[in-house]
Coordinates of C-alpha atoms in Angstrom, one line a residue:
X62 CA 96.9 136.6 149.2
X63 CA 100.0 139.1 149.8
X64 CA 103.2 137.3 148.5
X65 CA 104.9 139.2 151.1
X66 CA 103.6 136.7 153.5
X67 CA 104.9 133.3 151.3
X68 CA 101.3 133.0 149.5
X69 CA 101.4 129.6 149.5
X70 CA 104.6 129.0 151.6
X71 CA 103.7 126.8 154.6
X72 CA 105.8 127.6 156.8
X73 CA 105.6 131.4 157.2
X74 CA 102.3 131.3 157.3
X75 CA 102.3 128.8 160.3
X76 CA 104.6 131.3 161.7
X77 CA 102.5 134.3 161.5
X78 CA 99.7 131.9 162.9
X79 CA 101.8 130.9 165.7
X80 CA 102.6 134.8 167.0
X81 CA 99.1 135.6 166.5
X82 CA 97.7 132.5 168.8
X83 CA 100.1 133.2 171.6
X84 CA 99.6 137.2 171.3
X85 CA 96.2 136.8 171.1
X86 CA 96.1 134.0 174.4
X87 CA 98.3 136.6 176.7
X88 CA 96.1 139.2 176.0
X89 CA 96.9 142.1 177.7
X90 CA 99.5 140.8 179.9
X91 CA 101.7 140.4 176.5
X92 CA 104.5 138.4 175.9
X93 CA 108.1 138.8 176.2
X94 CA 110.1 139.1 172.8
X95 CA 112.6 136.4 173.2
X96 CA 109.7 133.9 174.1
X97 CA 107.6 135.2 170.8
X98 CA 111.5 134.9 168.9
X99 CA 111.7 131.3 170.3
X100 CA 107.9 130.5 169.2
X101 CA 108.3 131.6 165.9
X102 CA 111.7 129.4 165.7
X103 CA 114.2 132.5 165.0
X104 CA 117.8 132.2 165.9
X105 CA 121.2 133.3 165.4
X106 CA 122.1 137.5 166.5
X107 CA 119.1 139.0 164.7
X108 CA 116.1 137.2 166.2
X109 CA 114.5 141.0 167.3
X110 CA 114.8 141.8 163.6
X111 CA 113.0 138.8 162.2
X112 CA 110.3 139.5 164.8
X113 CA 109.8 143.3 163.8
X114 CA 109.6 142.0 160.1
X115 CA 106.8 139.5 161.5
X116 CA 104.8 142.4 163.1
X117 CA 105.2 144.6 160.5
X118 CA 103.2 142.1 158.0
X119 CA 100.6 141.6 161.0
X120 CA 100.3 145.3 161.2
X121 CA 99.9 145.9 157.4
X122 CA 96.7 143.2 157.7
X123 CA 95.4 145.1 160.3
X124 CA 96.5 143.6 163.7
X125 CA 97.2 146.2 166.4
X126 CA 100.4 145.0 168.6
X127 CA 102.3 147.6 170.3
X128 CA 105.1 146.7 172.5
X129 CA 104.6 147.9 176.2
X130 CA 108.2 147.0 177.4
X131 CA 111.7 147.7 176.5
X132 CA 114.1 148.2 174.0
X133 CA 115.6 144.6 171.8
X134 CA 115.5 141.9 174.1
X135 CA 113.4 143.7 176.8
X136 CA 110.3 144.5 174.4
X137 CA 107.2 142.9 175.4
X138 CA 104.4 143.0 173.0
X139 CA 100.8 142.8 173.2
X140 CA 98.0 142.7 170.5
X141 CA 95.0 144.3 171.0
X142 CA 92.1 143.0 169.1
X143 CA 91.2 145.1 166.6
X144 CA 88.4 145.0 163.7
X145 CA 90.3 144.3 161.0
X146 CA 87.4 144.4 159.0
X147 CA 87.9 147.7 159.1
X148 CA 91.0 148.6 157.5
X149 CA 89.9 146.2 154.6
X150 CA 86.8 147.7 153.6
X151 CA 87.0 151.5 154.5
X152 CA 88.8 154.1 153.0
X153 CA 91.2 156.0 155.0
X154 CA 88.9 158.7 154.8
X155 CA 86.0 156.7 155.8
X156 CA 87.6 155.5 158.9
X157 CA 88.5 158.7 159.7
X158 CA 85.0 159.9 159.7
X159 CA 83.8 156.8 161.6
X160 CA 86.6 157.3 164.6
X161 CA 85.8 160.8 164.7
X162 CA 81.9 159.8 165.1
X163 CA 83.0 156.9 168.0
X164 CA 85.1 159.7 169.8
X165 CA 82.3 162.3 169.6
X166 CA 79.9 159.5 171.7
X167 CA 82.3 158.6 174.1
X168 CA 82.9 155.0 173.4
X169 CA 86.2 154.2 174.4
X170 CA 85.7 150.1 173.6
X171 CA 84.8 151.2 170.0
X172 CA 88.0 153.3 169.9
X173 CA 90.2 150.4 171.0
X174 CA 88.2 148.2 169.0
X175 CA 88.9 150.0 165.5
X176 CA 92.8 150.5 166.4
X177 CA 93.4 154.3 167.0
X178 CA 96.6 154.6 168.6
X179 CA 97.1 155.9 171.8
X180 CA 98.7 159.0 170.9
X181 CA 95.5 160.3 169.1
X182 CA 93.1 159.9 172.3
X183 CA 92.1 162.6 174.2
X184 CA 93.2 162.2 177.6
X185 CA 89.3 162.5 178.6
X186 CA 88.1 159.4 176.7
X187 CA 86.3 156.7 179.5
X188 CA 85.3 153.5 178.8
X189 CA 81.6 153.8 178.6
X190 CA 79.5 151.6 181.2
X191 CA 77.3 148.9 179.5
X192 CA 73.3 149.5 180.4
X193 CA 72.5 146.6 181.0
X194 CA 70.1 147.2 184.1
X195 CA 72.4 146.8 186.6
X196 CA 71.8 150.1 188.9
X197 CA 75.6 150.1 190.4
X198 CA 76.8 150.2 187.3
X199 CA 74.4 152.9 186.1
X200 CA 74.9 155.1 189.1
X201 CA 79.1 154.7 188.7
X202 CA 77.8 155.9 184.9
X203 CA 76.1 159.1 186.2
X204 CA 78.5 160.0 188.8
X205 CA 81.8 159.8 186.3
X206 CA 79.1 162.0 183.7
X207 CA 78.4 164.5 186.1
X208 CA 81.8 164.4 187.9
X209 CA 80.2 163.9 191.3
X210 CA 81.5 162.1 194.5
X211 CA 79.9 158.5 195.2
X212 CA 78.5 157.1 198.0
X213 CA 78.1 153.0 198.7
X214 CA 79.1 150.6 200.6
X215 CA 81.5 147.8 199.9
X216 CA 83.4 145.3 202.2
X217 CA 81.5 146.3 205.2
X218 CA 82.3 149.6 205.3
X219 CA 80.4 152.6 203.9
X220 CA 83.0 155.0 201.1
X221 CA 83.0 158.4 200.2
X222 CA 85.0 158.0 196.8
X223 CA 85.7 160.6 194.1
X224 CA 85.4 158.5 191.4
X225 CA 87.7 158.8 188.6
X226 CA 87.2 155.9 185.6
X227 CA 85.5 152.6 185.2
X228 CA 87.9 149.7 183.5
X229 CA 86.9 146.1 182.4
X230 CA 89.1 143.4 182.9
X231 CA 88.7 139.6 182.3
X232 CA 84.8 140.6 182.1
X233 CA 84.9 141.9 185.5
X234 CA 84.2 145.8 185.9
X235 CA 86.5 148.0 189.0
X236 CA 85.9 151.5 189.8
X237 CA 89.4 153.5 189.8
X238 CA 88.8 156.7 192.3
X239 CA 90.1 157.6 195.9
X240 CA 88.4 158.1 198.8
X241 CA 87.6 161.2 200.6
X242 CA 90.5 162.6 202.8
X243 CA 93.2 160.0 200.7
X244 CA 95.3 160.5 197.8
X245 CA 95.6 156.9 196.9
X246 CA 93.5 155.7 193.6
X247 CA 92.2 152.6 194.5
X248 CA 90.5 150.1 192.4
X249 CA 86.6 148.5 193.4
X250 CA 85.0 145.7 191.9
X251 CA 81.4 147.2 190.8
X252 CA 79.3 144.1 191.5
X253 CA 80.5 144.2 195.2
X254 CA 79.1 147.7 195.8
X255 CA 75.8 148.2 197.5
X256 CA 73.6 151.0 198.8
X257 CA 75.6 152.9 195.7
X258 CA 74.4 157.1 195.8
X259 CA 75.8 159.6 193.5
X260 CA 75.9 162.7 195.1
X261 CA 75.2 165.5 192.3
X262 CA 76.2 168.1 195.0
X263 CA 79.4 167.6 195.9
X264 CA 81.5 167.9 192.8
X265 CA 84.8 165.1 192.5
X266 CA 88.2 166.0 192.7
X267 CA 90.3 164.5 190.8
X268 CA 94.3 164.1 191.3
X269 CA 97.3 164.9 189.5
X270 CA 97.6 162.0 186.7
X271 CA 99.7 159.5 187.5
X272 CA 103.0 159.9 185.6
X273 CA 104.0 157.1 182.9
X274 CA 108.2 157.8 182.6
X275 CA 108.7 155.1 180.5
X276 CA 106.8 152.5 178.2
X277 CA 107.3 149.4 180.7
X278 CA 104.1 149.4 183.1
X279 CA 106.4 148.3 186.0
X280 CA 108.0 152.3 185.7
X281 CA 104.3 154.5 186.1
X282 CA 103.9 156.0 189.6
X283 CA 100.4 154.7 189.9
X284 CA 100.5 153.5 193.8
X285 CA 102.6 154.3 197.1
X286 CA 106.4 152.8 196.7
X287 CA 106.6 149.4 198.5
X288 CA 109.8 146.9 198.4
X289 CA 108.8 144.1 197.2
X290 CA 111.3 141.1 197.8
X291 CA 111.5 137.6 195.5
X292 CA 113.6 134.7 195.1
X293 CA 113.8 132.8 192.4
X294 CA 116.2 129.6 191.4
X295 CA 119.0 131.0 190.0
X296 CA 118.3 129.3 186.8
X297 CA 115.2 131.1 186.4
X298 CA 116.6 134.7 187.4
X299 CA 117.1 136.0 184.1
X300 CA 113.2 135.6 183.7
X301 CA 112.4 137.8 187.0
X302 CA 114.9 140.3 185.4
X303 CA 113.4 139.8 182.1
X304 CA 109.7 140.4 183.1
X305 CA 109.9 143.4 185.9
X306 CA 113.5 144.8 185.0
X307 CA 116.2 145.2 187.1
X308 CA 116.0 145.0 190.6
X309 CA 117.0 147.8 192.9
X310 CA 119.0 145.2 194.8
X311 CA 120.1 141.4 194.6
X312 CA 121.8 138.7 196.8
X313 CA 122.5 134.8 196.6
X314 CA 120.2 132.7 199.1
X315 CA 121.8 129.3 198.7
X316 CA 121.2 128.1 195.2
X317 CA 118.3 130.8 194.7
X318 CA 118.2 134.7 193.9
X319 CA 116.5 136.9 196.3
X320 CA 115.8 140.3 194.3
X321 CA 114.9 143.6 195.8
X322 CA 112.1 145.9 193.7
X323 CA 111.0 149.2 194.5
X324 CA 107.3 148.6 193.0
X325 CA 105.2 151.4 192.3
X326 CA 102.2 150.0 189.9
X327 CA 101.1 146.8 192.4
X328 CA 98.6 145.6 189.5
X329 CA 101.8 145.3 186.8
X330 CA 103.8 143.6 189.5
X331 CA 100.9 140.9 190.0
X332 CA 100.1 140.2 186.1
X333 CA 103.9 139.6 185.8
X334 CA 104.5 137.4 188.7
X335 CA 101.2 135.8 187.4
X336 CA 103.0 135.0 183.7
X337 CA 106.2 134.3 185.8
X338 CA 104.4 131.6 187.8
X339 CA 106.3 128.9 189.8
X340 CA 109.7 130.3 188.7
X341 CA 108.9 132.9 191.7
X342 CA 108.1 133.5 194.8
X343 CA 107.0 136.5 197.1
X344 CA 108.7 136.7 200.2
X345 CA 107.4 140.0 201.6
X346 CA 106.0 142.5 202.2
X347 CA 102.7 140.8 203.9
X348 CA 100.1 143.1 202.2
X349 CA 101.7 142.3 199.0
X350 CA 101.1 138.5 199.4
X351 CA 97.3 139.3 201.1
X352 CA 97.0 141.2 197.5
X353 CA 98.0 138.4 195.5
X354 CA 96.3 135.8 197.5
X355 CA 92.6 137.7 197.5
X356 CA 93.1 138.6 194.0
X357 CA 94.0 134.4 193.1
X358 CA 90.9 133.6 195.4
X359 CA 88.8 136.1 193.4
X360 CA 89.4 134.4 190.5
X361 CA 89.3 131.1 191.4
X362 CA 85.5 131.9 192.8
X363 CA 86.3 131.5 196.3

């Protein structure tokens, strides 16, 4: 075993356990660097240091974490599940060769899978839709490989959609597109589509990408701008701050914190609230809270 890691030291072992367990439970929601410097018992002025020197001996065993939030204090890190299997047995040549191969077929899962980093993809890499027999998911397959429109029906209403990726999440597959005539990218749940056609005629069009200023999800221009308005106990403030950054505008509300966000990624703002739990709640806009509340009742089974 690498003596950088204590060999037979207990305890920073347990630590590196520890960071691993919680990274790996968050999934892709992540977790905020102070909590992951409080897990792994750090103190004093250089916690952010110690946690870097953590990753980096997580990183050299092949672990994939990359932090998807700010700078210091404001990081929050995620770990994607890589095969580390990989960077024990193969050569750096070999998996070269054998990421090339998984890039040539289109297999965005194996990609994430063997840890290439983001900055090597190219930008036309889709997660590949698993045939399993299920024709909704086959026909989204054809009409994203011929770059066709789609046709189907889904909550009671028959769509027109230019279809644009196909995502899995929690084991549950959505169809990102827009519909015809609309310039907003929504997301569909596959196994609600029915009567699902792709057209081979009528060619897709697909929109300007969405812009990603910064690392932190809550910054990419993904959806319309909405204000979003919490409170919070004012004890429990610096979380809200922590998690979604700072708010475009604040007041006191008694002994709470009402905070003002100008939200432009609605499916950030609704993993974060989720982590954030009862230390929040939404106050408004309505369609916000209808968002939140189907998207609870989805995955409750309701």
């Amino acid at each position: 075993m690498d003596t950088q890691l204590g060999g037979k030291q207990r305890l920073p072992m347990e630590r590196l356990v520890r960071l691993v367990a919680v990274l790996h439970q968050a999934g892709r929601h992540g977790v905020a660097a102070t909590n992951l410097a409080e897990i792994a018992g750090f103190d004093g002025e250089d916690t952010i240091s110690q946690l870097g020197r953590e990753f980096r001996h997580l990183r050299a065993l092949g672990w994939q974490i990359d932090n998807v939030g700010g700078e210091g204090n404001h990081g929050i890190y995620r770990m994607v599940t890589v095969d580390n299997r990989i960077a024990v047995k193969l050569t750096p040549e070999q998996q070269a060769a054998l990421l090339r191969a998984v890039l040539l077929v289109n297999r965005d899962d194996l990609v994430e899978r063997l840890g290439l980093p983001a900055s090597e993809r190219p930008a036309d890499v889709i997660t590949a839709v698993p045939g399993d027999g299920d024709q909704a998911m086959s026909t989204v397959s054809e009409a994203l490989r011929l770059g066709c429109i789609l046709r189907f029906r889904y909550a009671g209403s028959l769509r027109t959609v230019h279809p644009e990726s196909a995502r899995t999440q929690n084991g549950t597959w959505y169809l990102r597109g827009h519909e015809d005539g609309s310039d907003v990218v929504k997301s569909f749940v596959i196994s609600r589509m029915s009567e699902v056609a792709a057209d081979a005629t009528t060619p897709a069009v697909r929109l300007e990408t969405s812009r990603h200023p910064g690392l932190n999800p809550m910054s990419w221009e993904i959806d319309p701008p909405v204000e979003v308005t919490l409170r919070a106990p004012a004890e429990f403030a610096p979380d809200v701050r922590r998690w979604l950054g700072a708010p475009a505008s604040e007041r006191e509300a008694g002994n709470d914190i009402e905070l003002t966000y100008v939200v432009t990624h609605r499916a950030a703002l609704r993993s974060r609230i989720y982590e954030l739990g009862p230390r929040v709640q939404v106050l408004g806009p309505d369609e916000i809270r209808t968002e939140l509340l189907d998207e609870l009742a989805f995955m409750a089974g309701e």
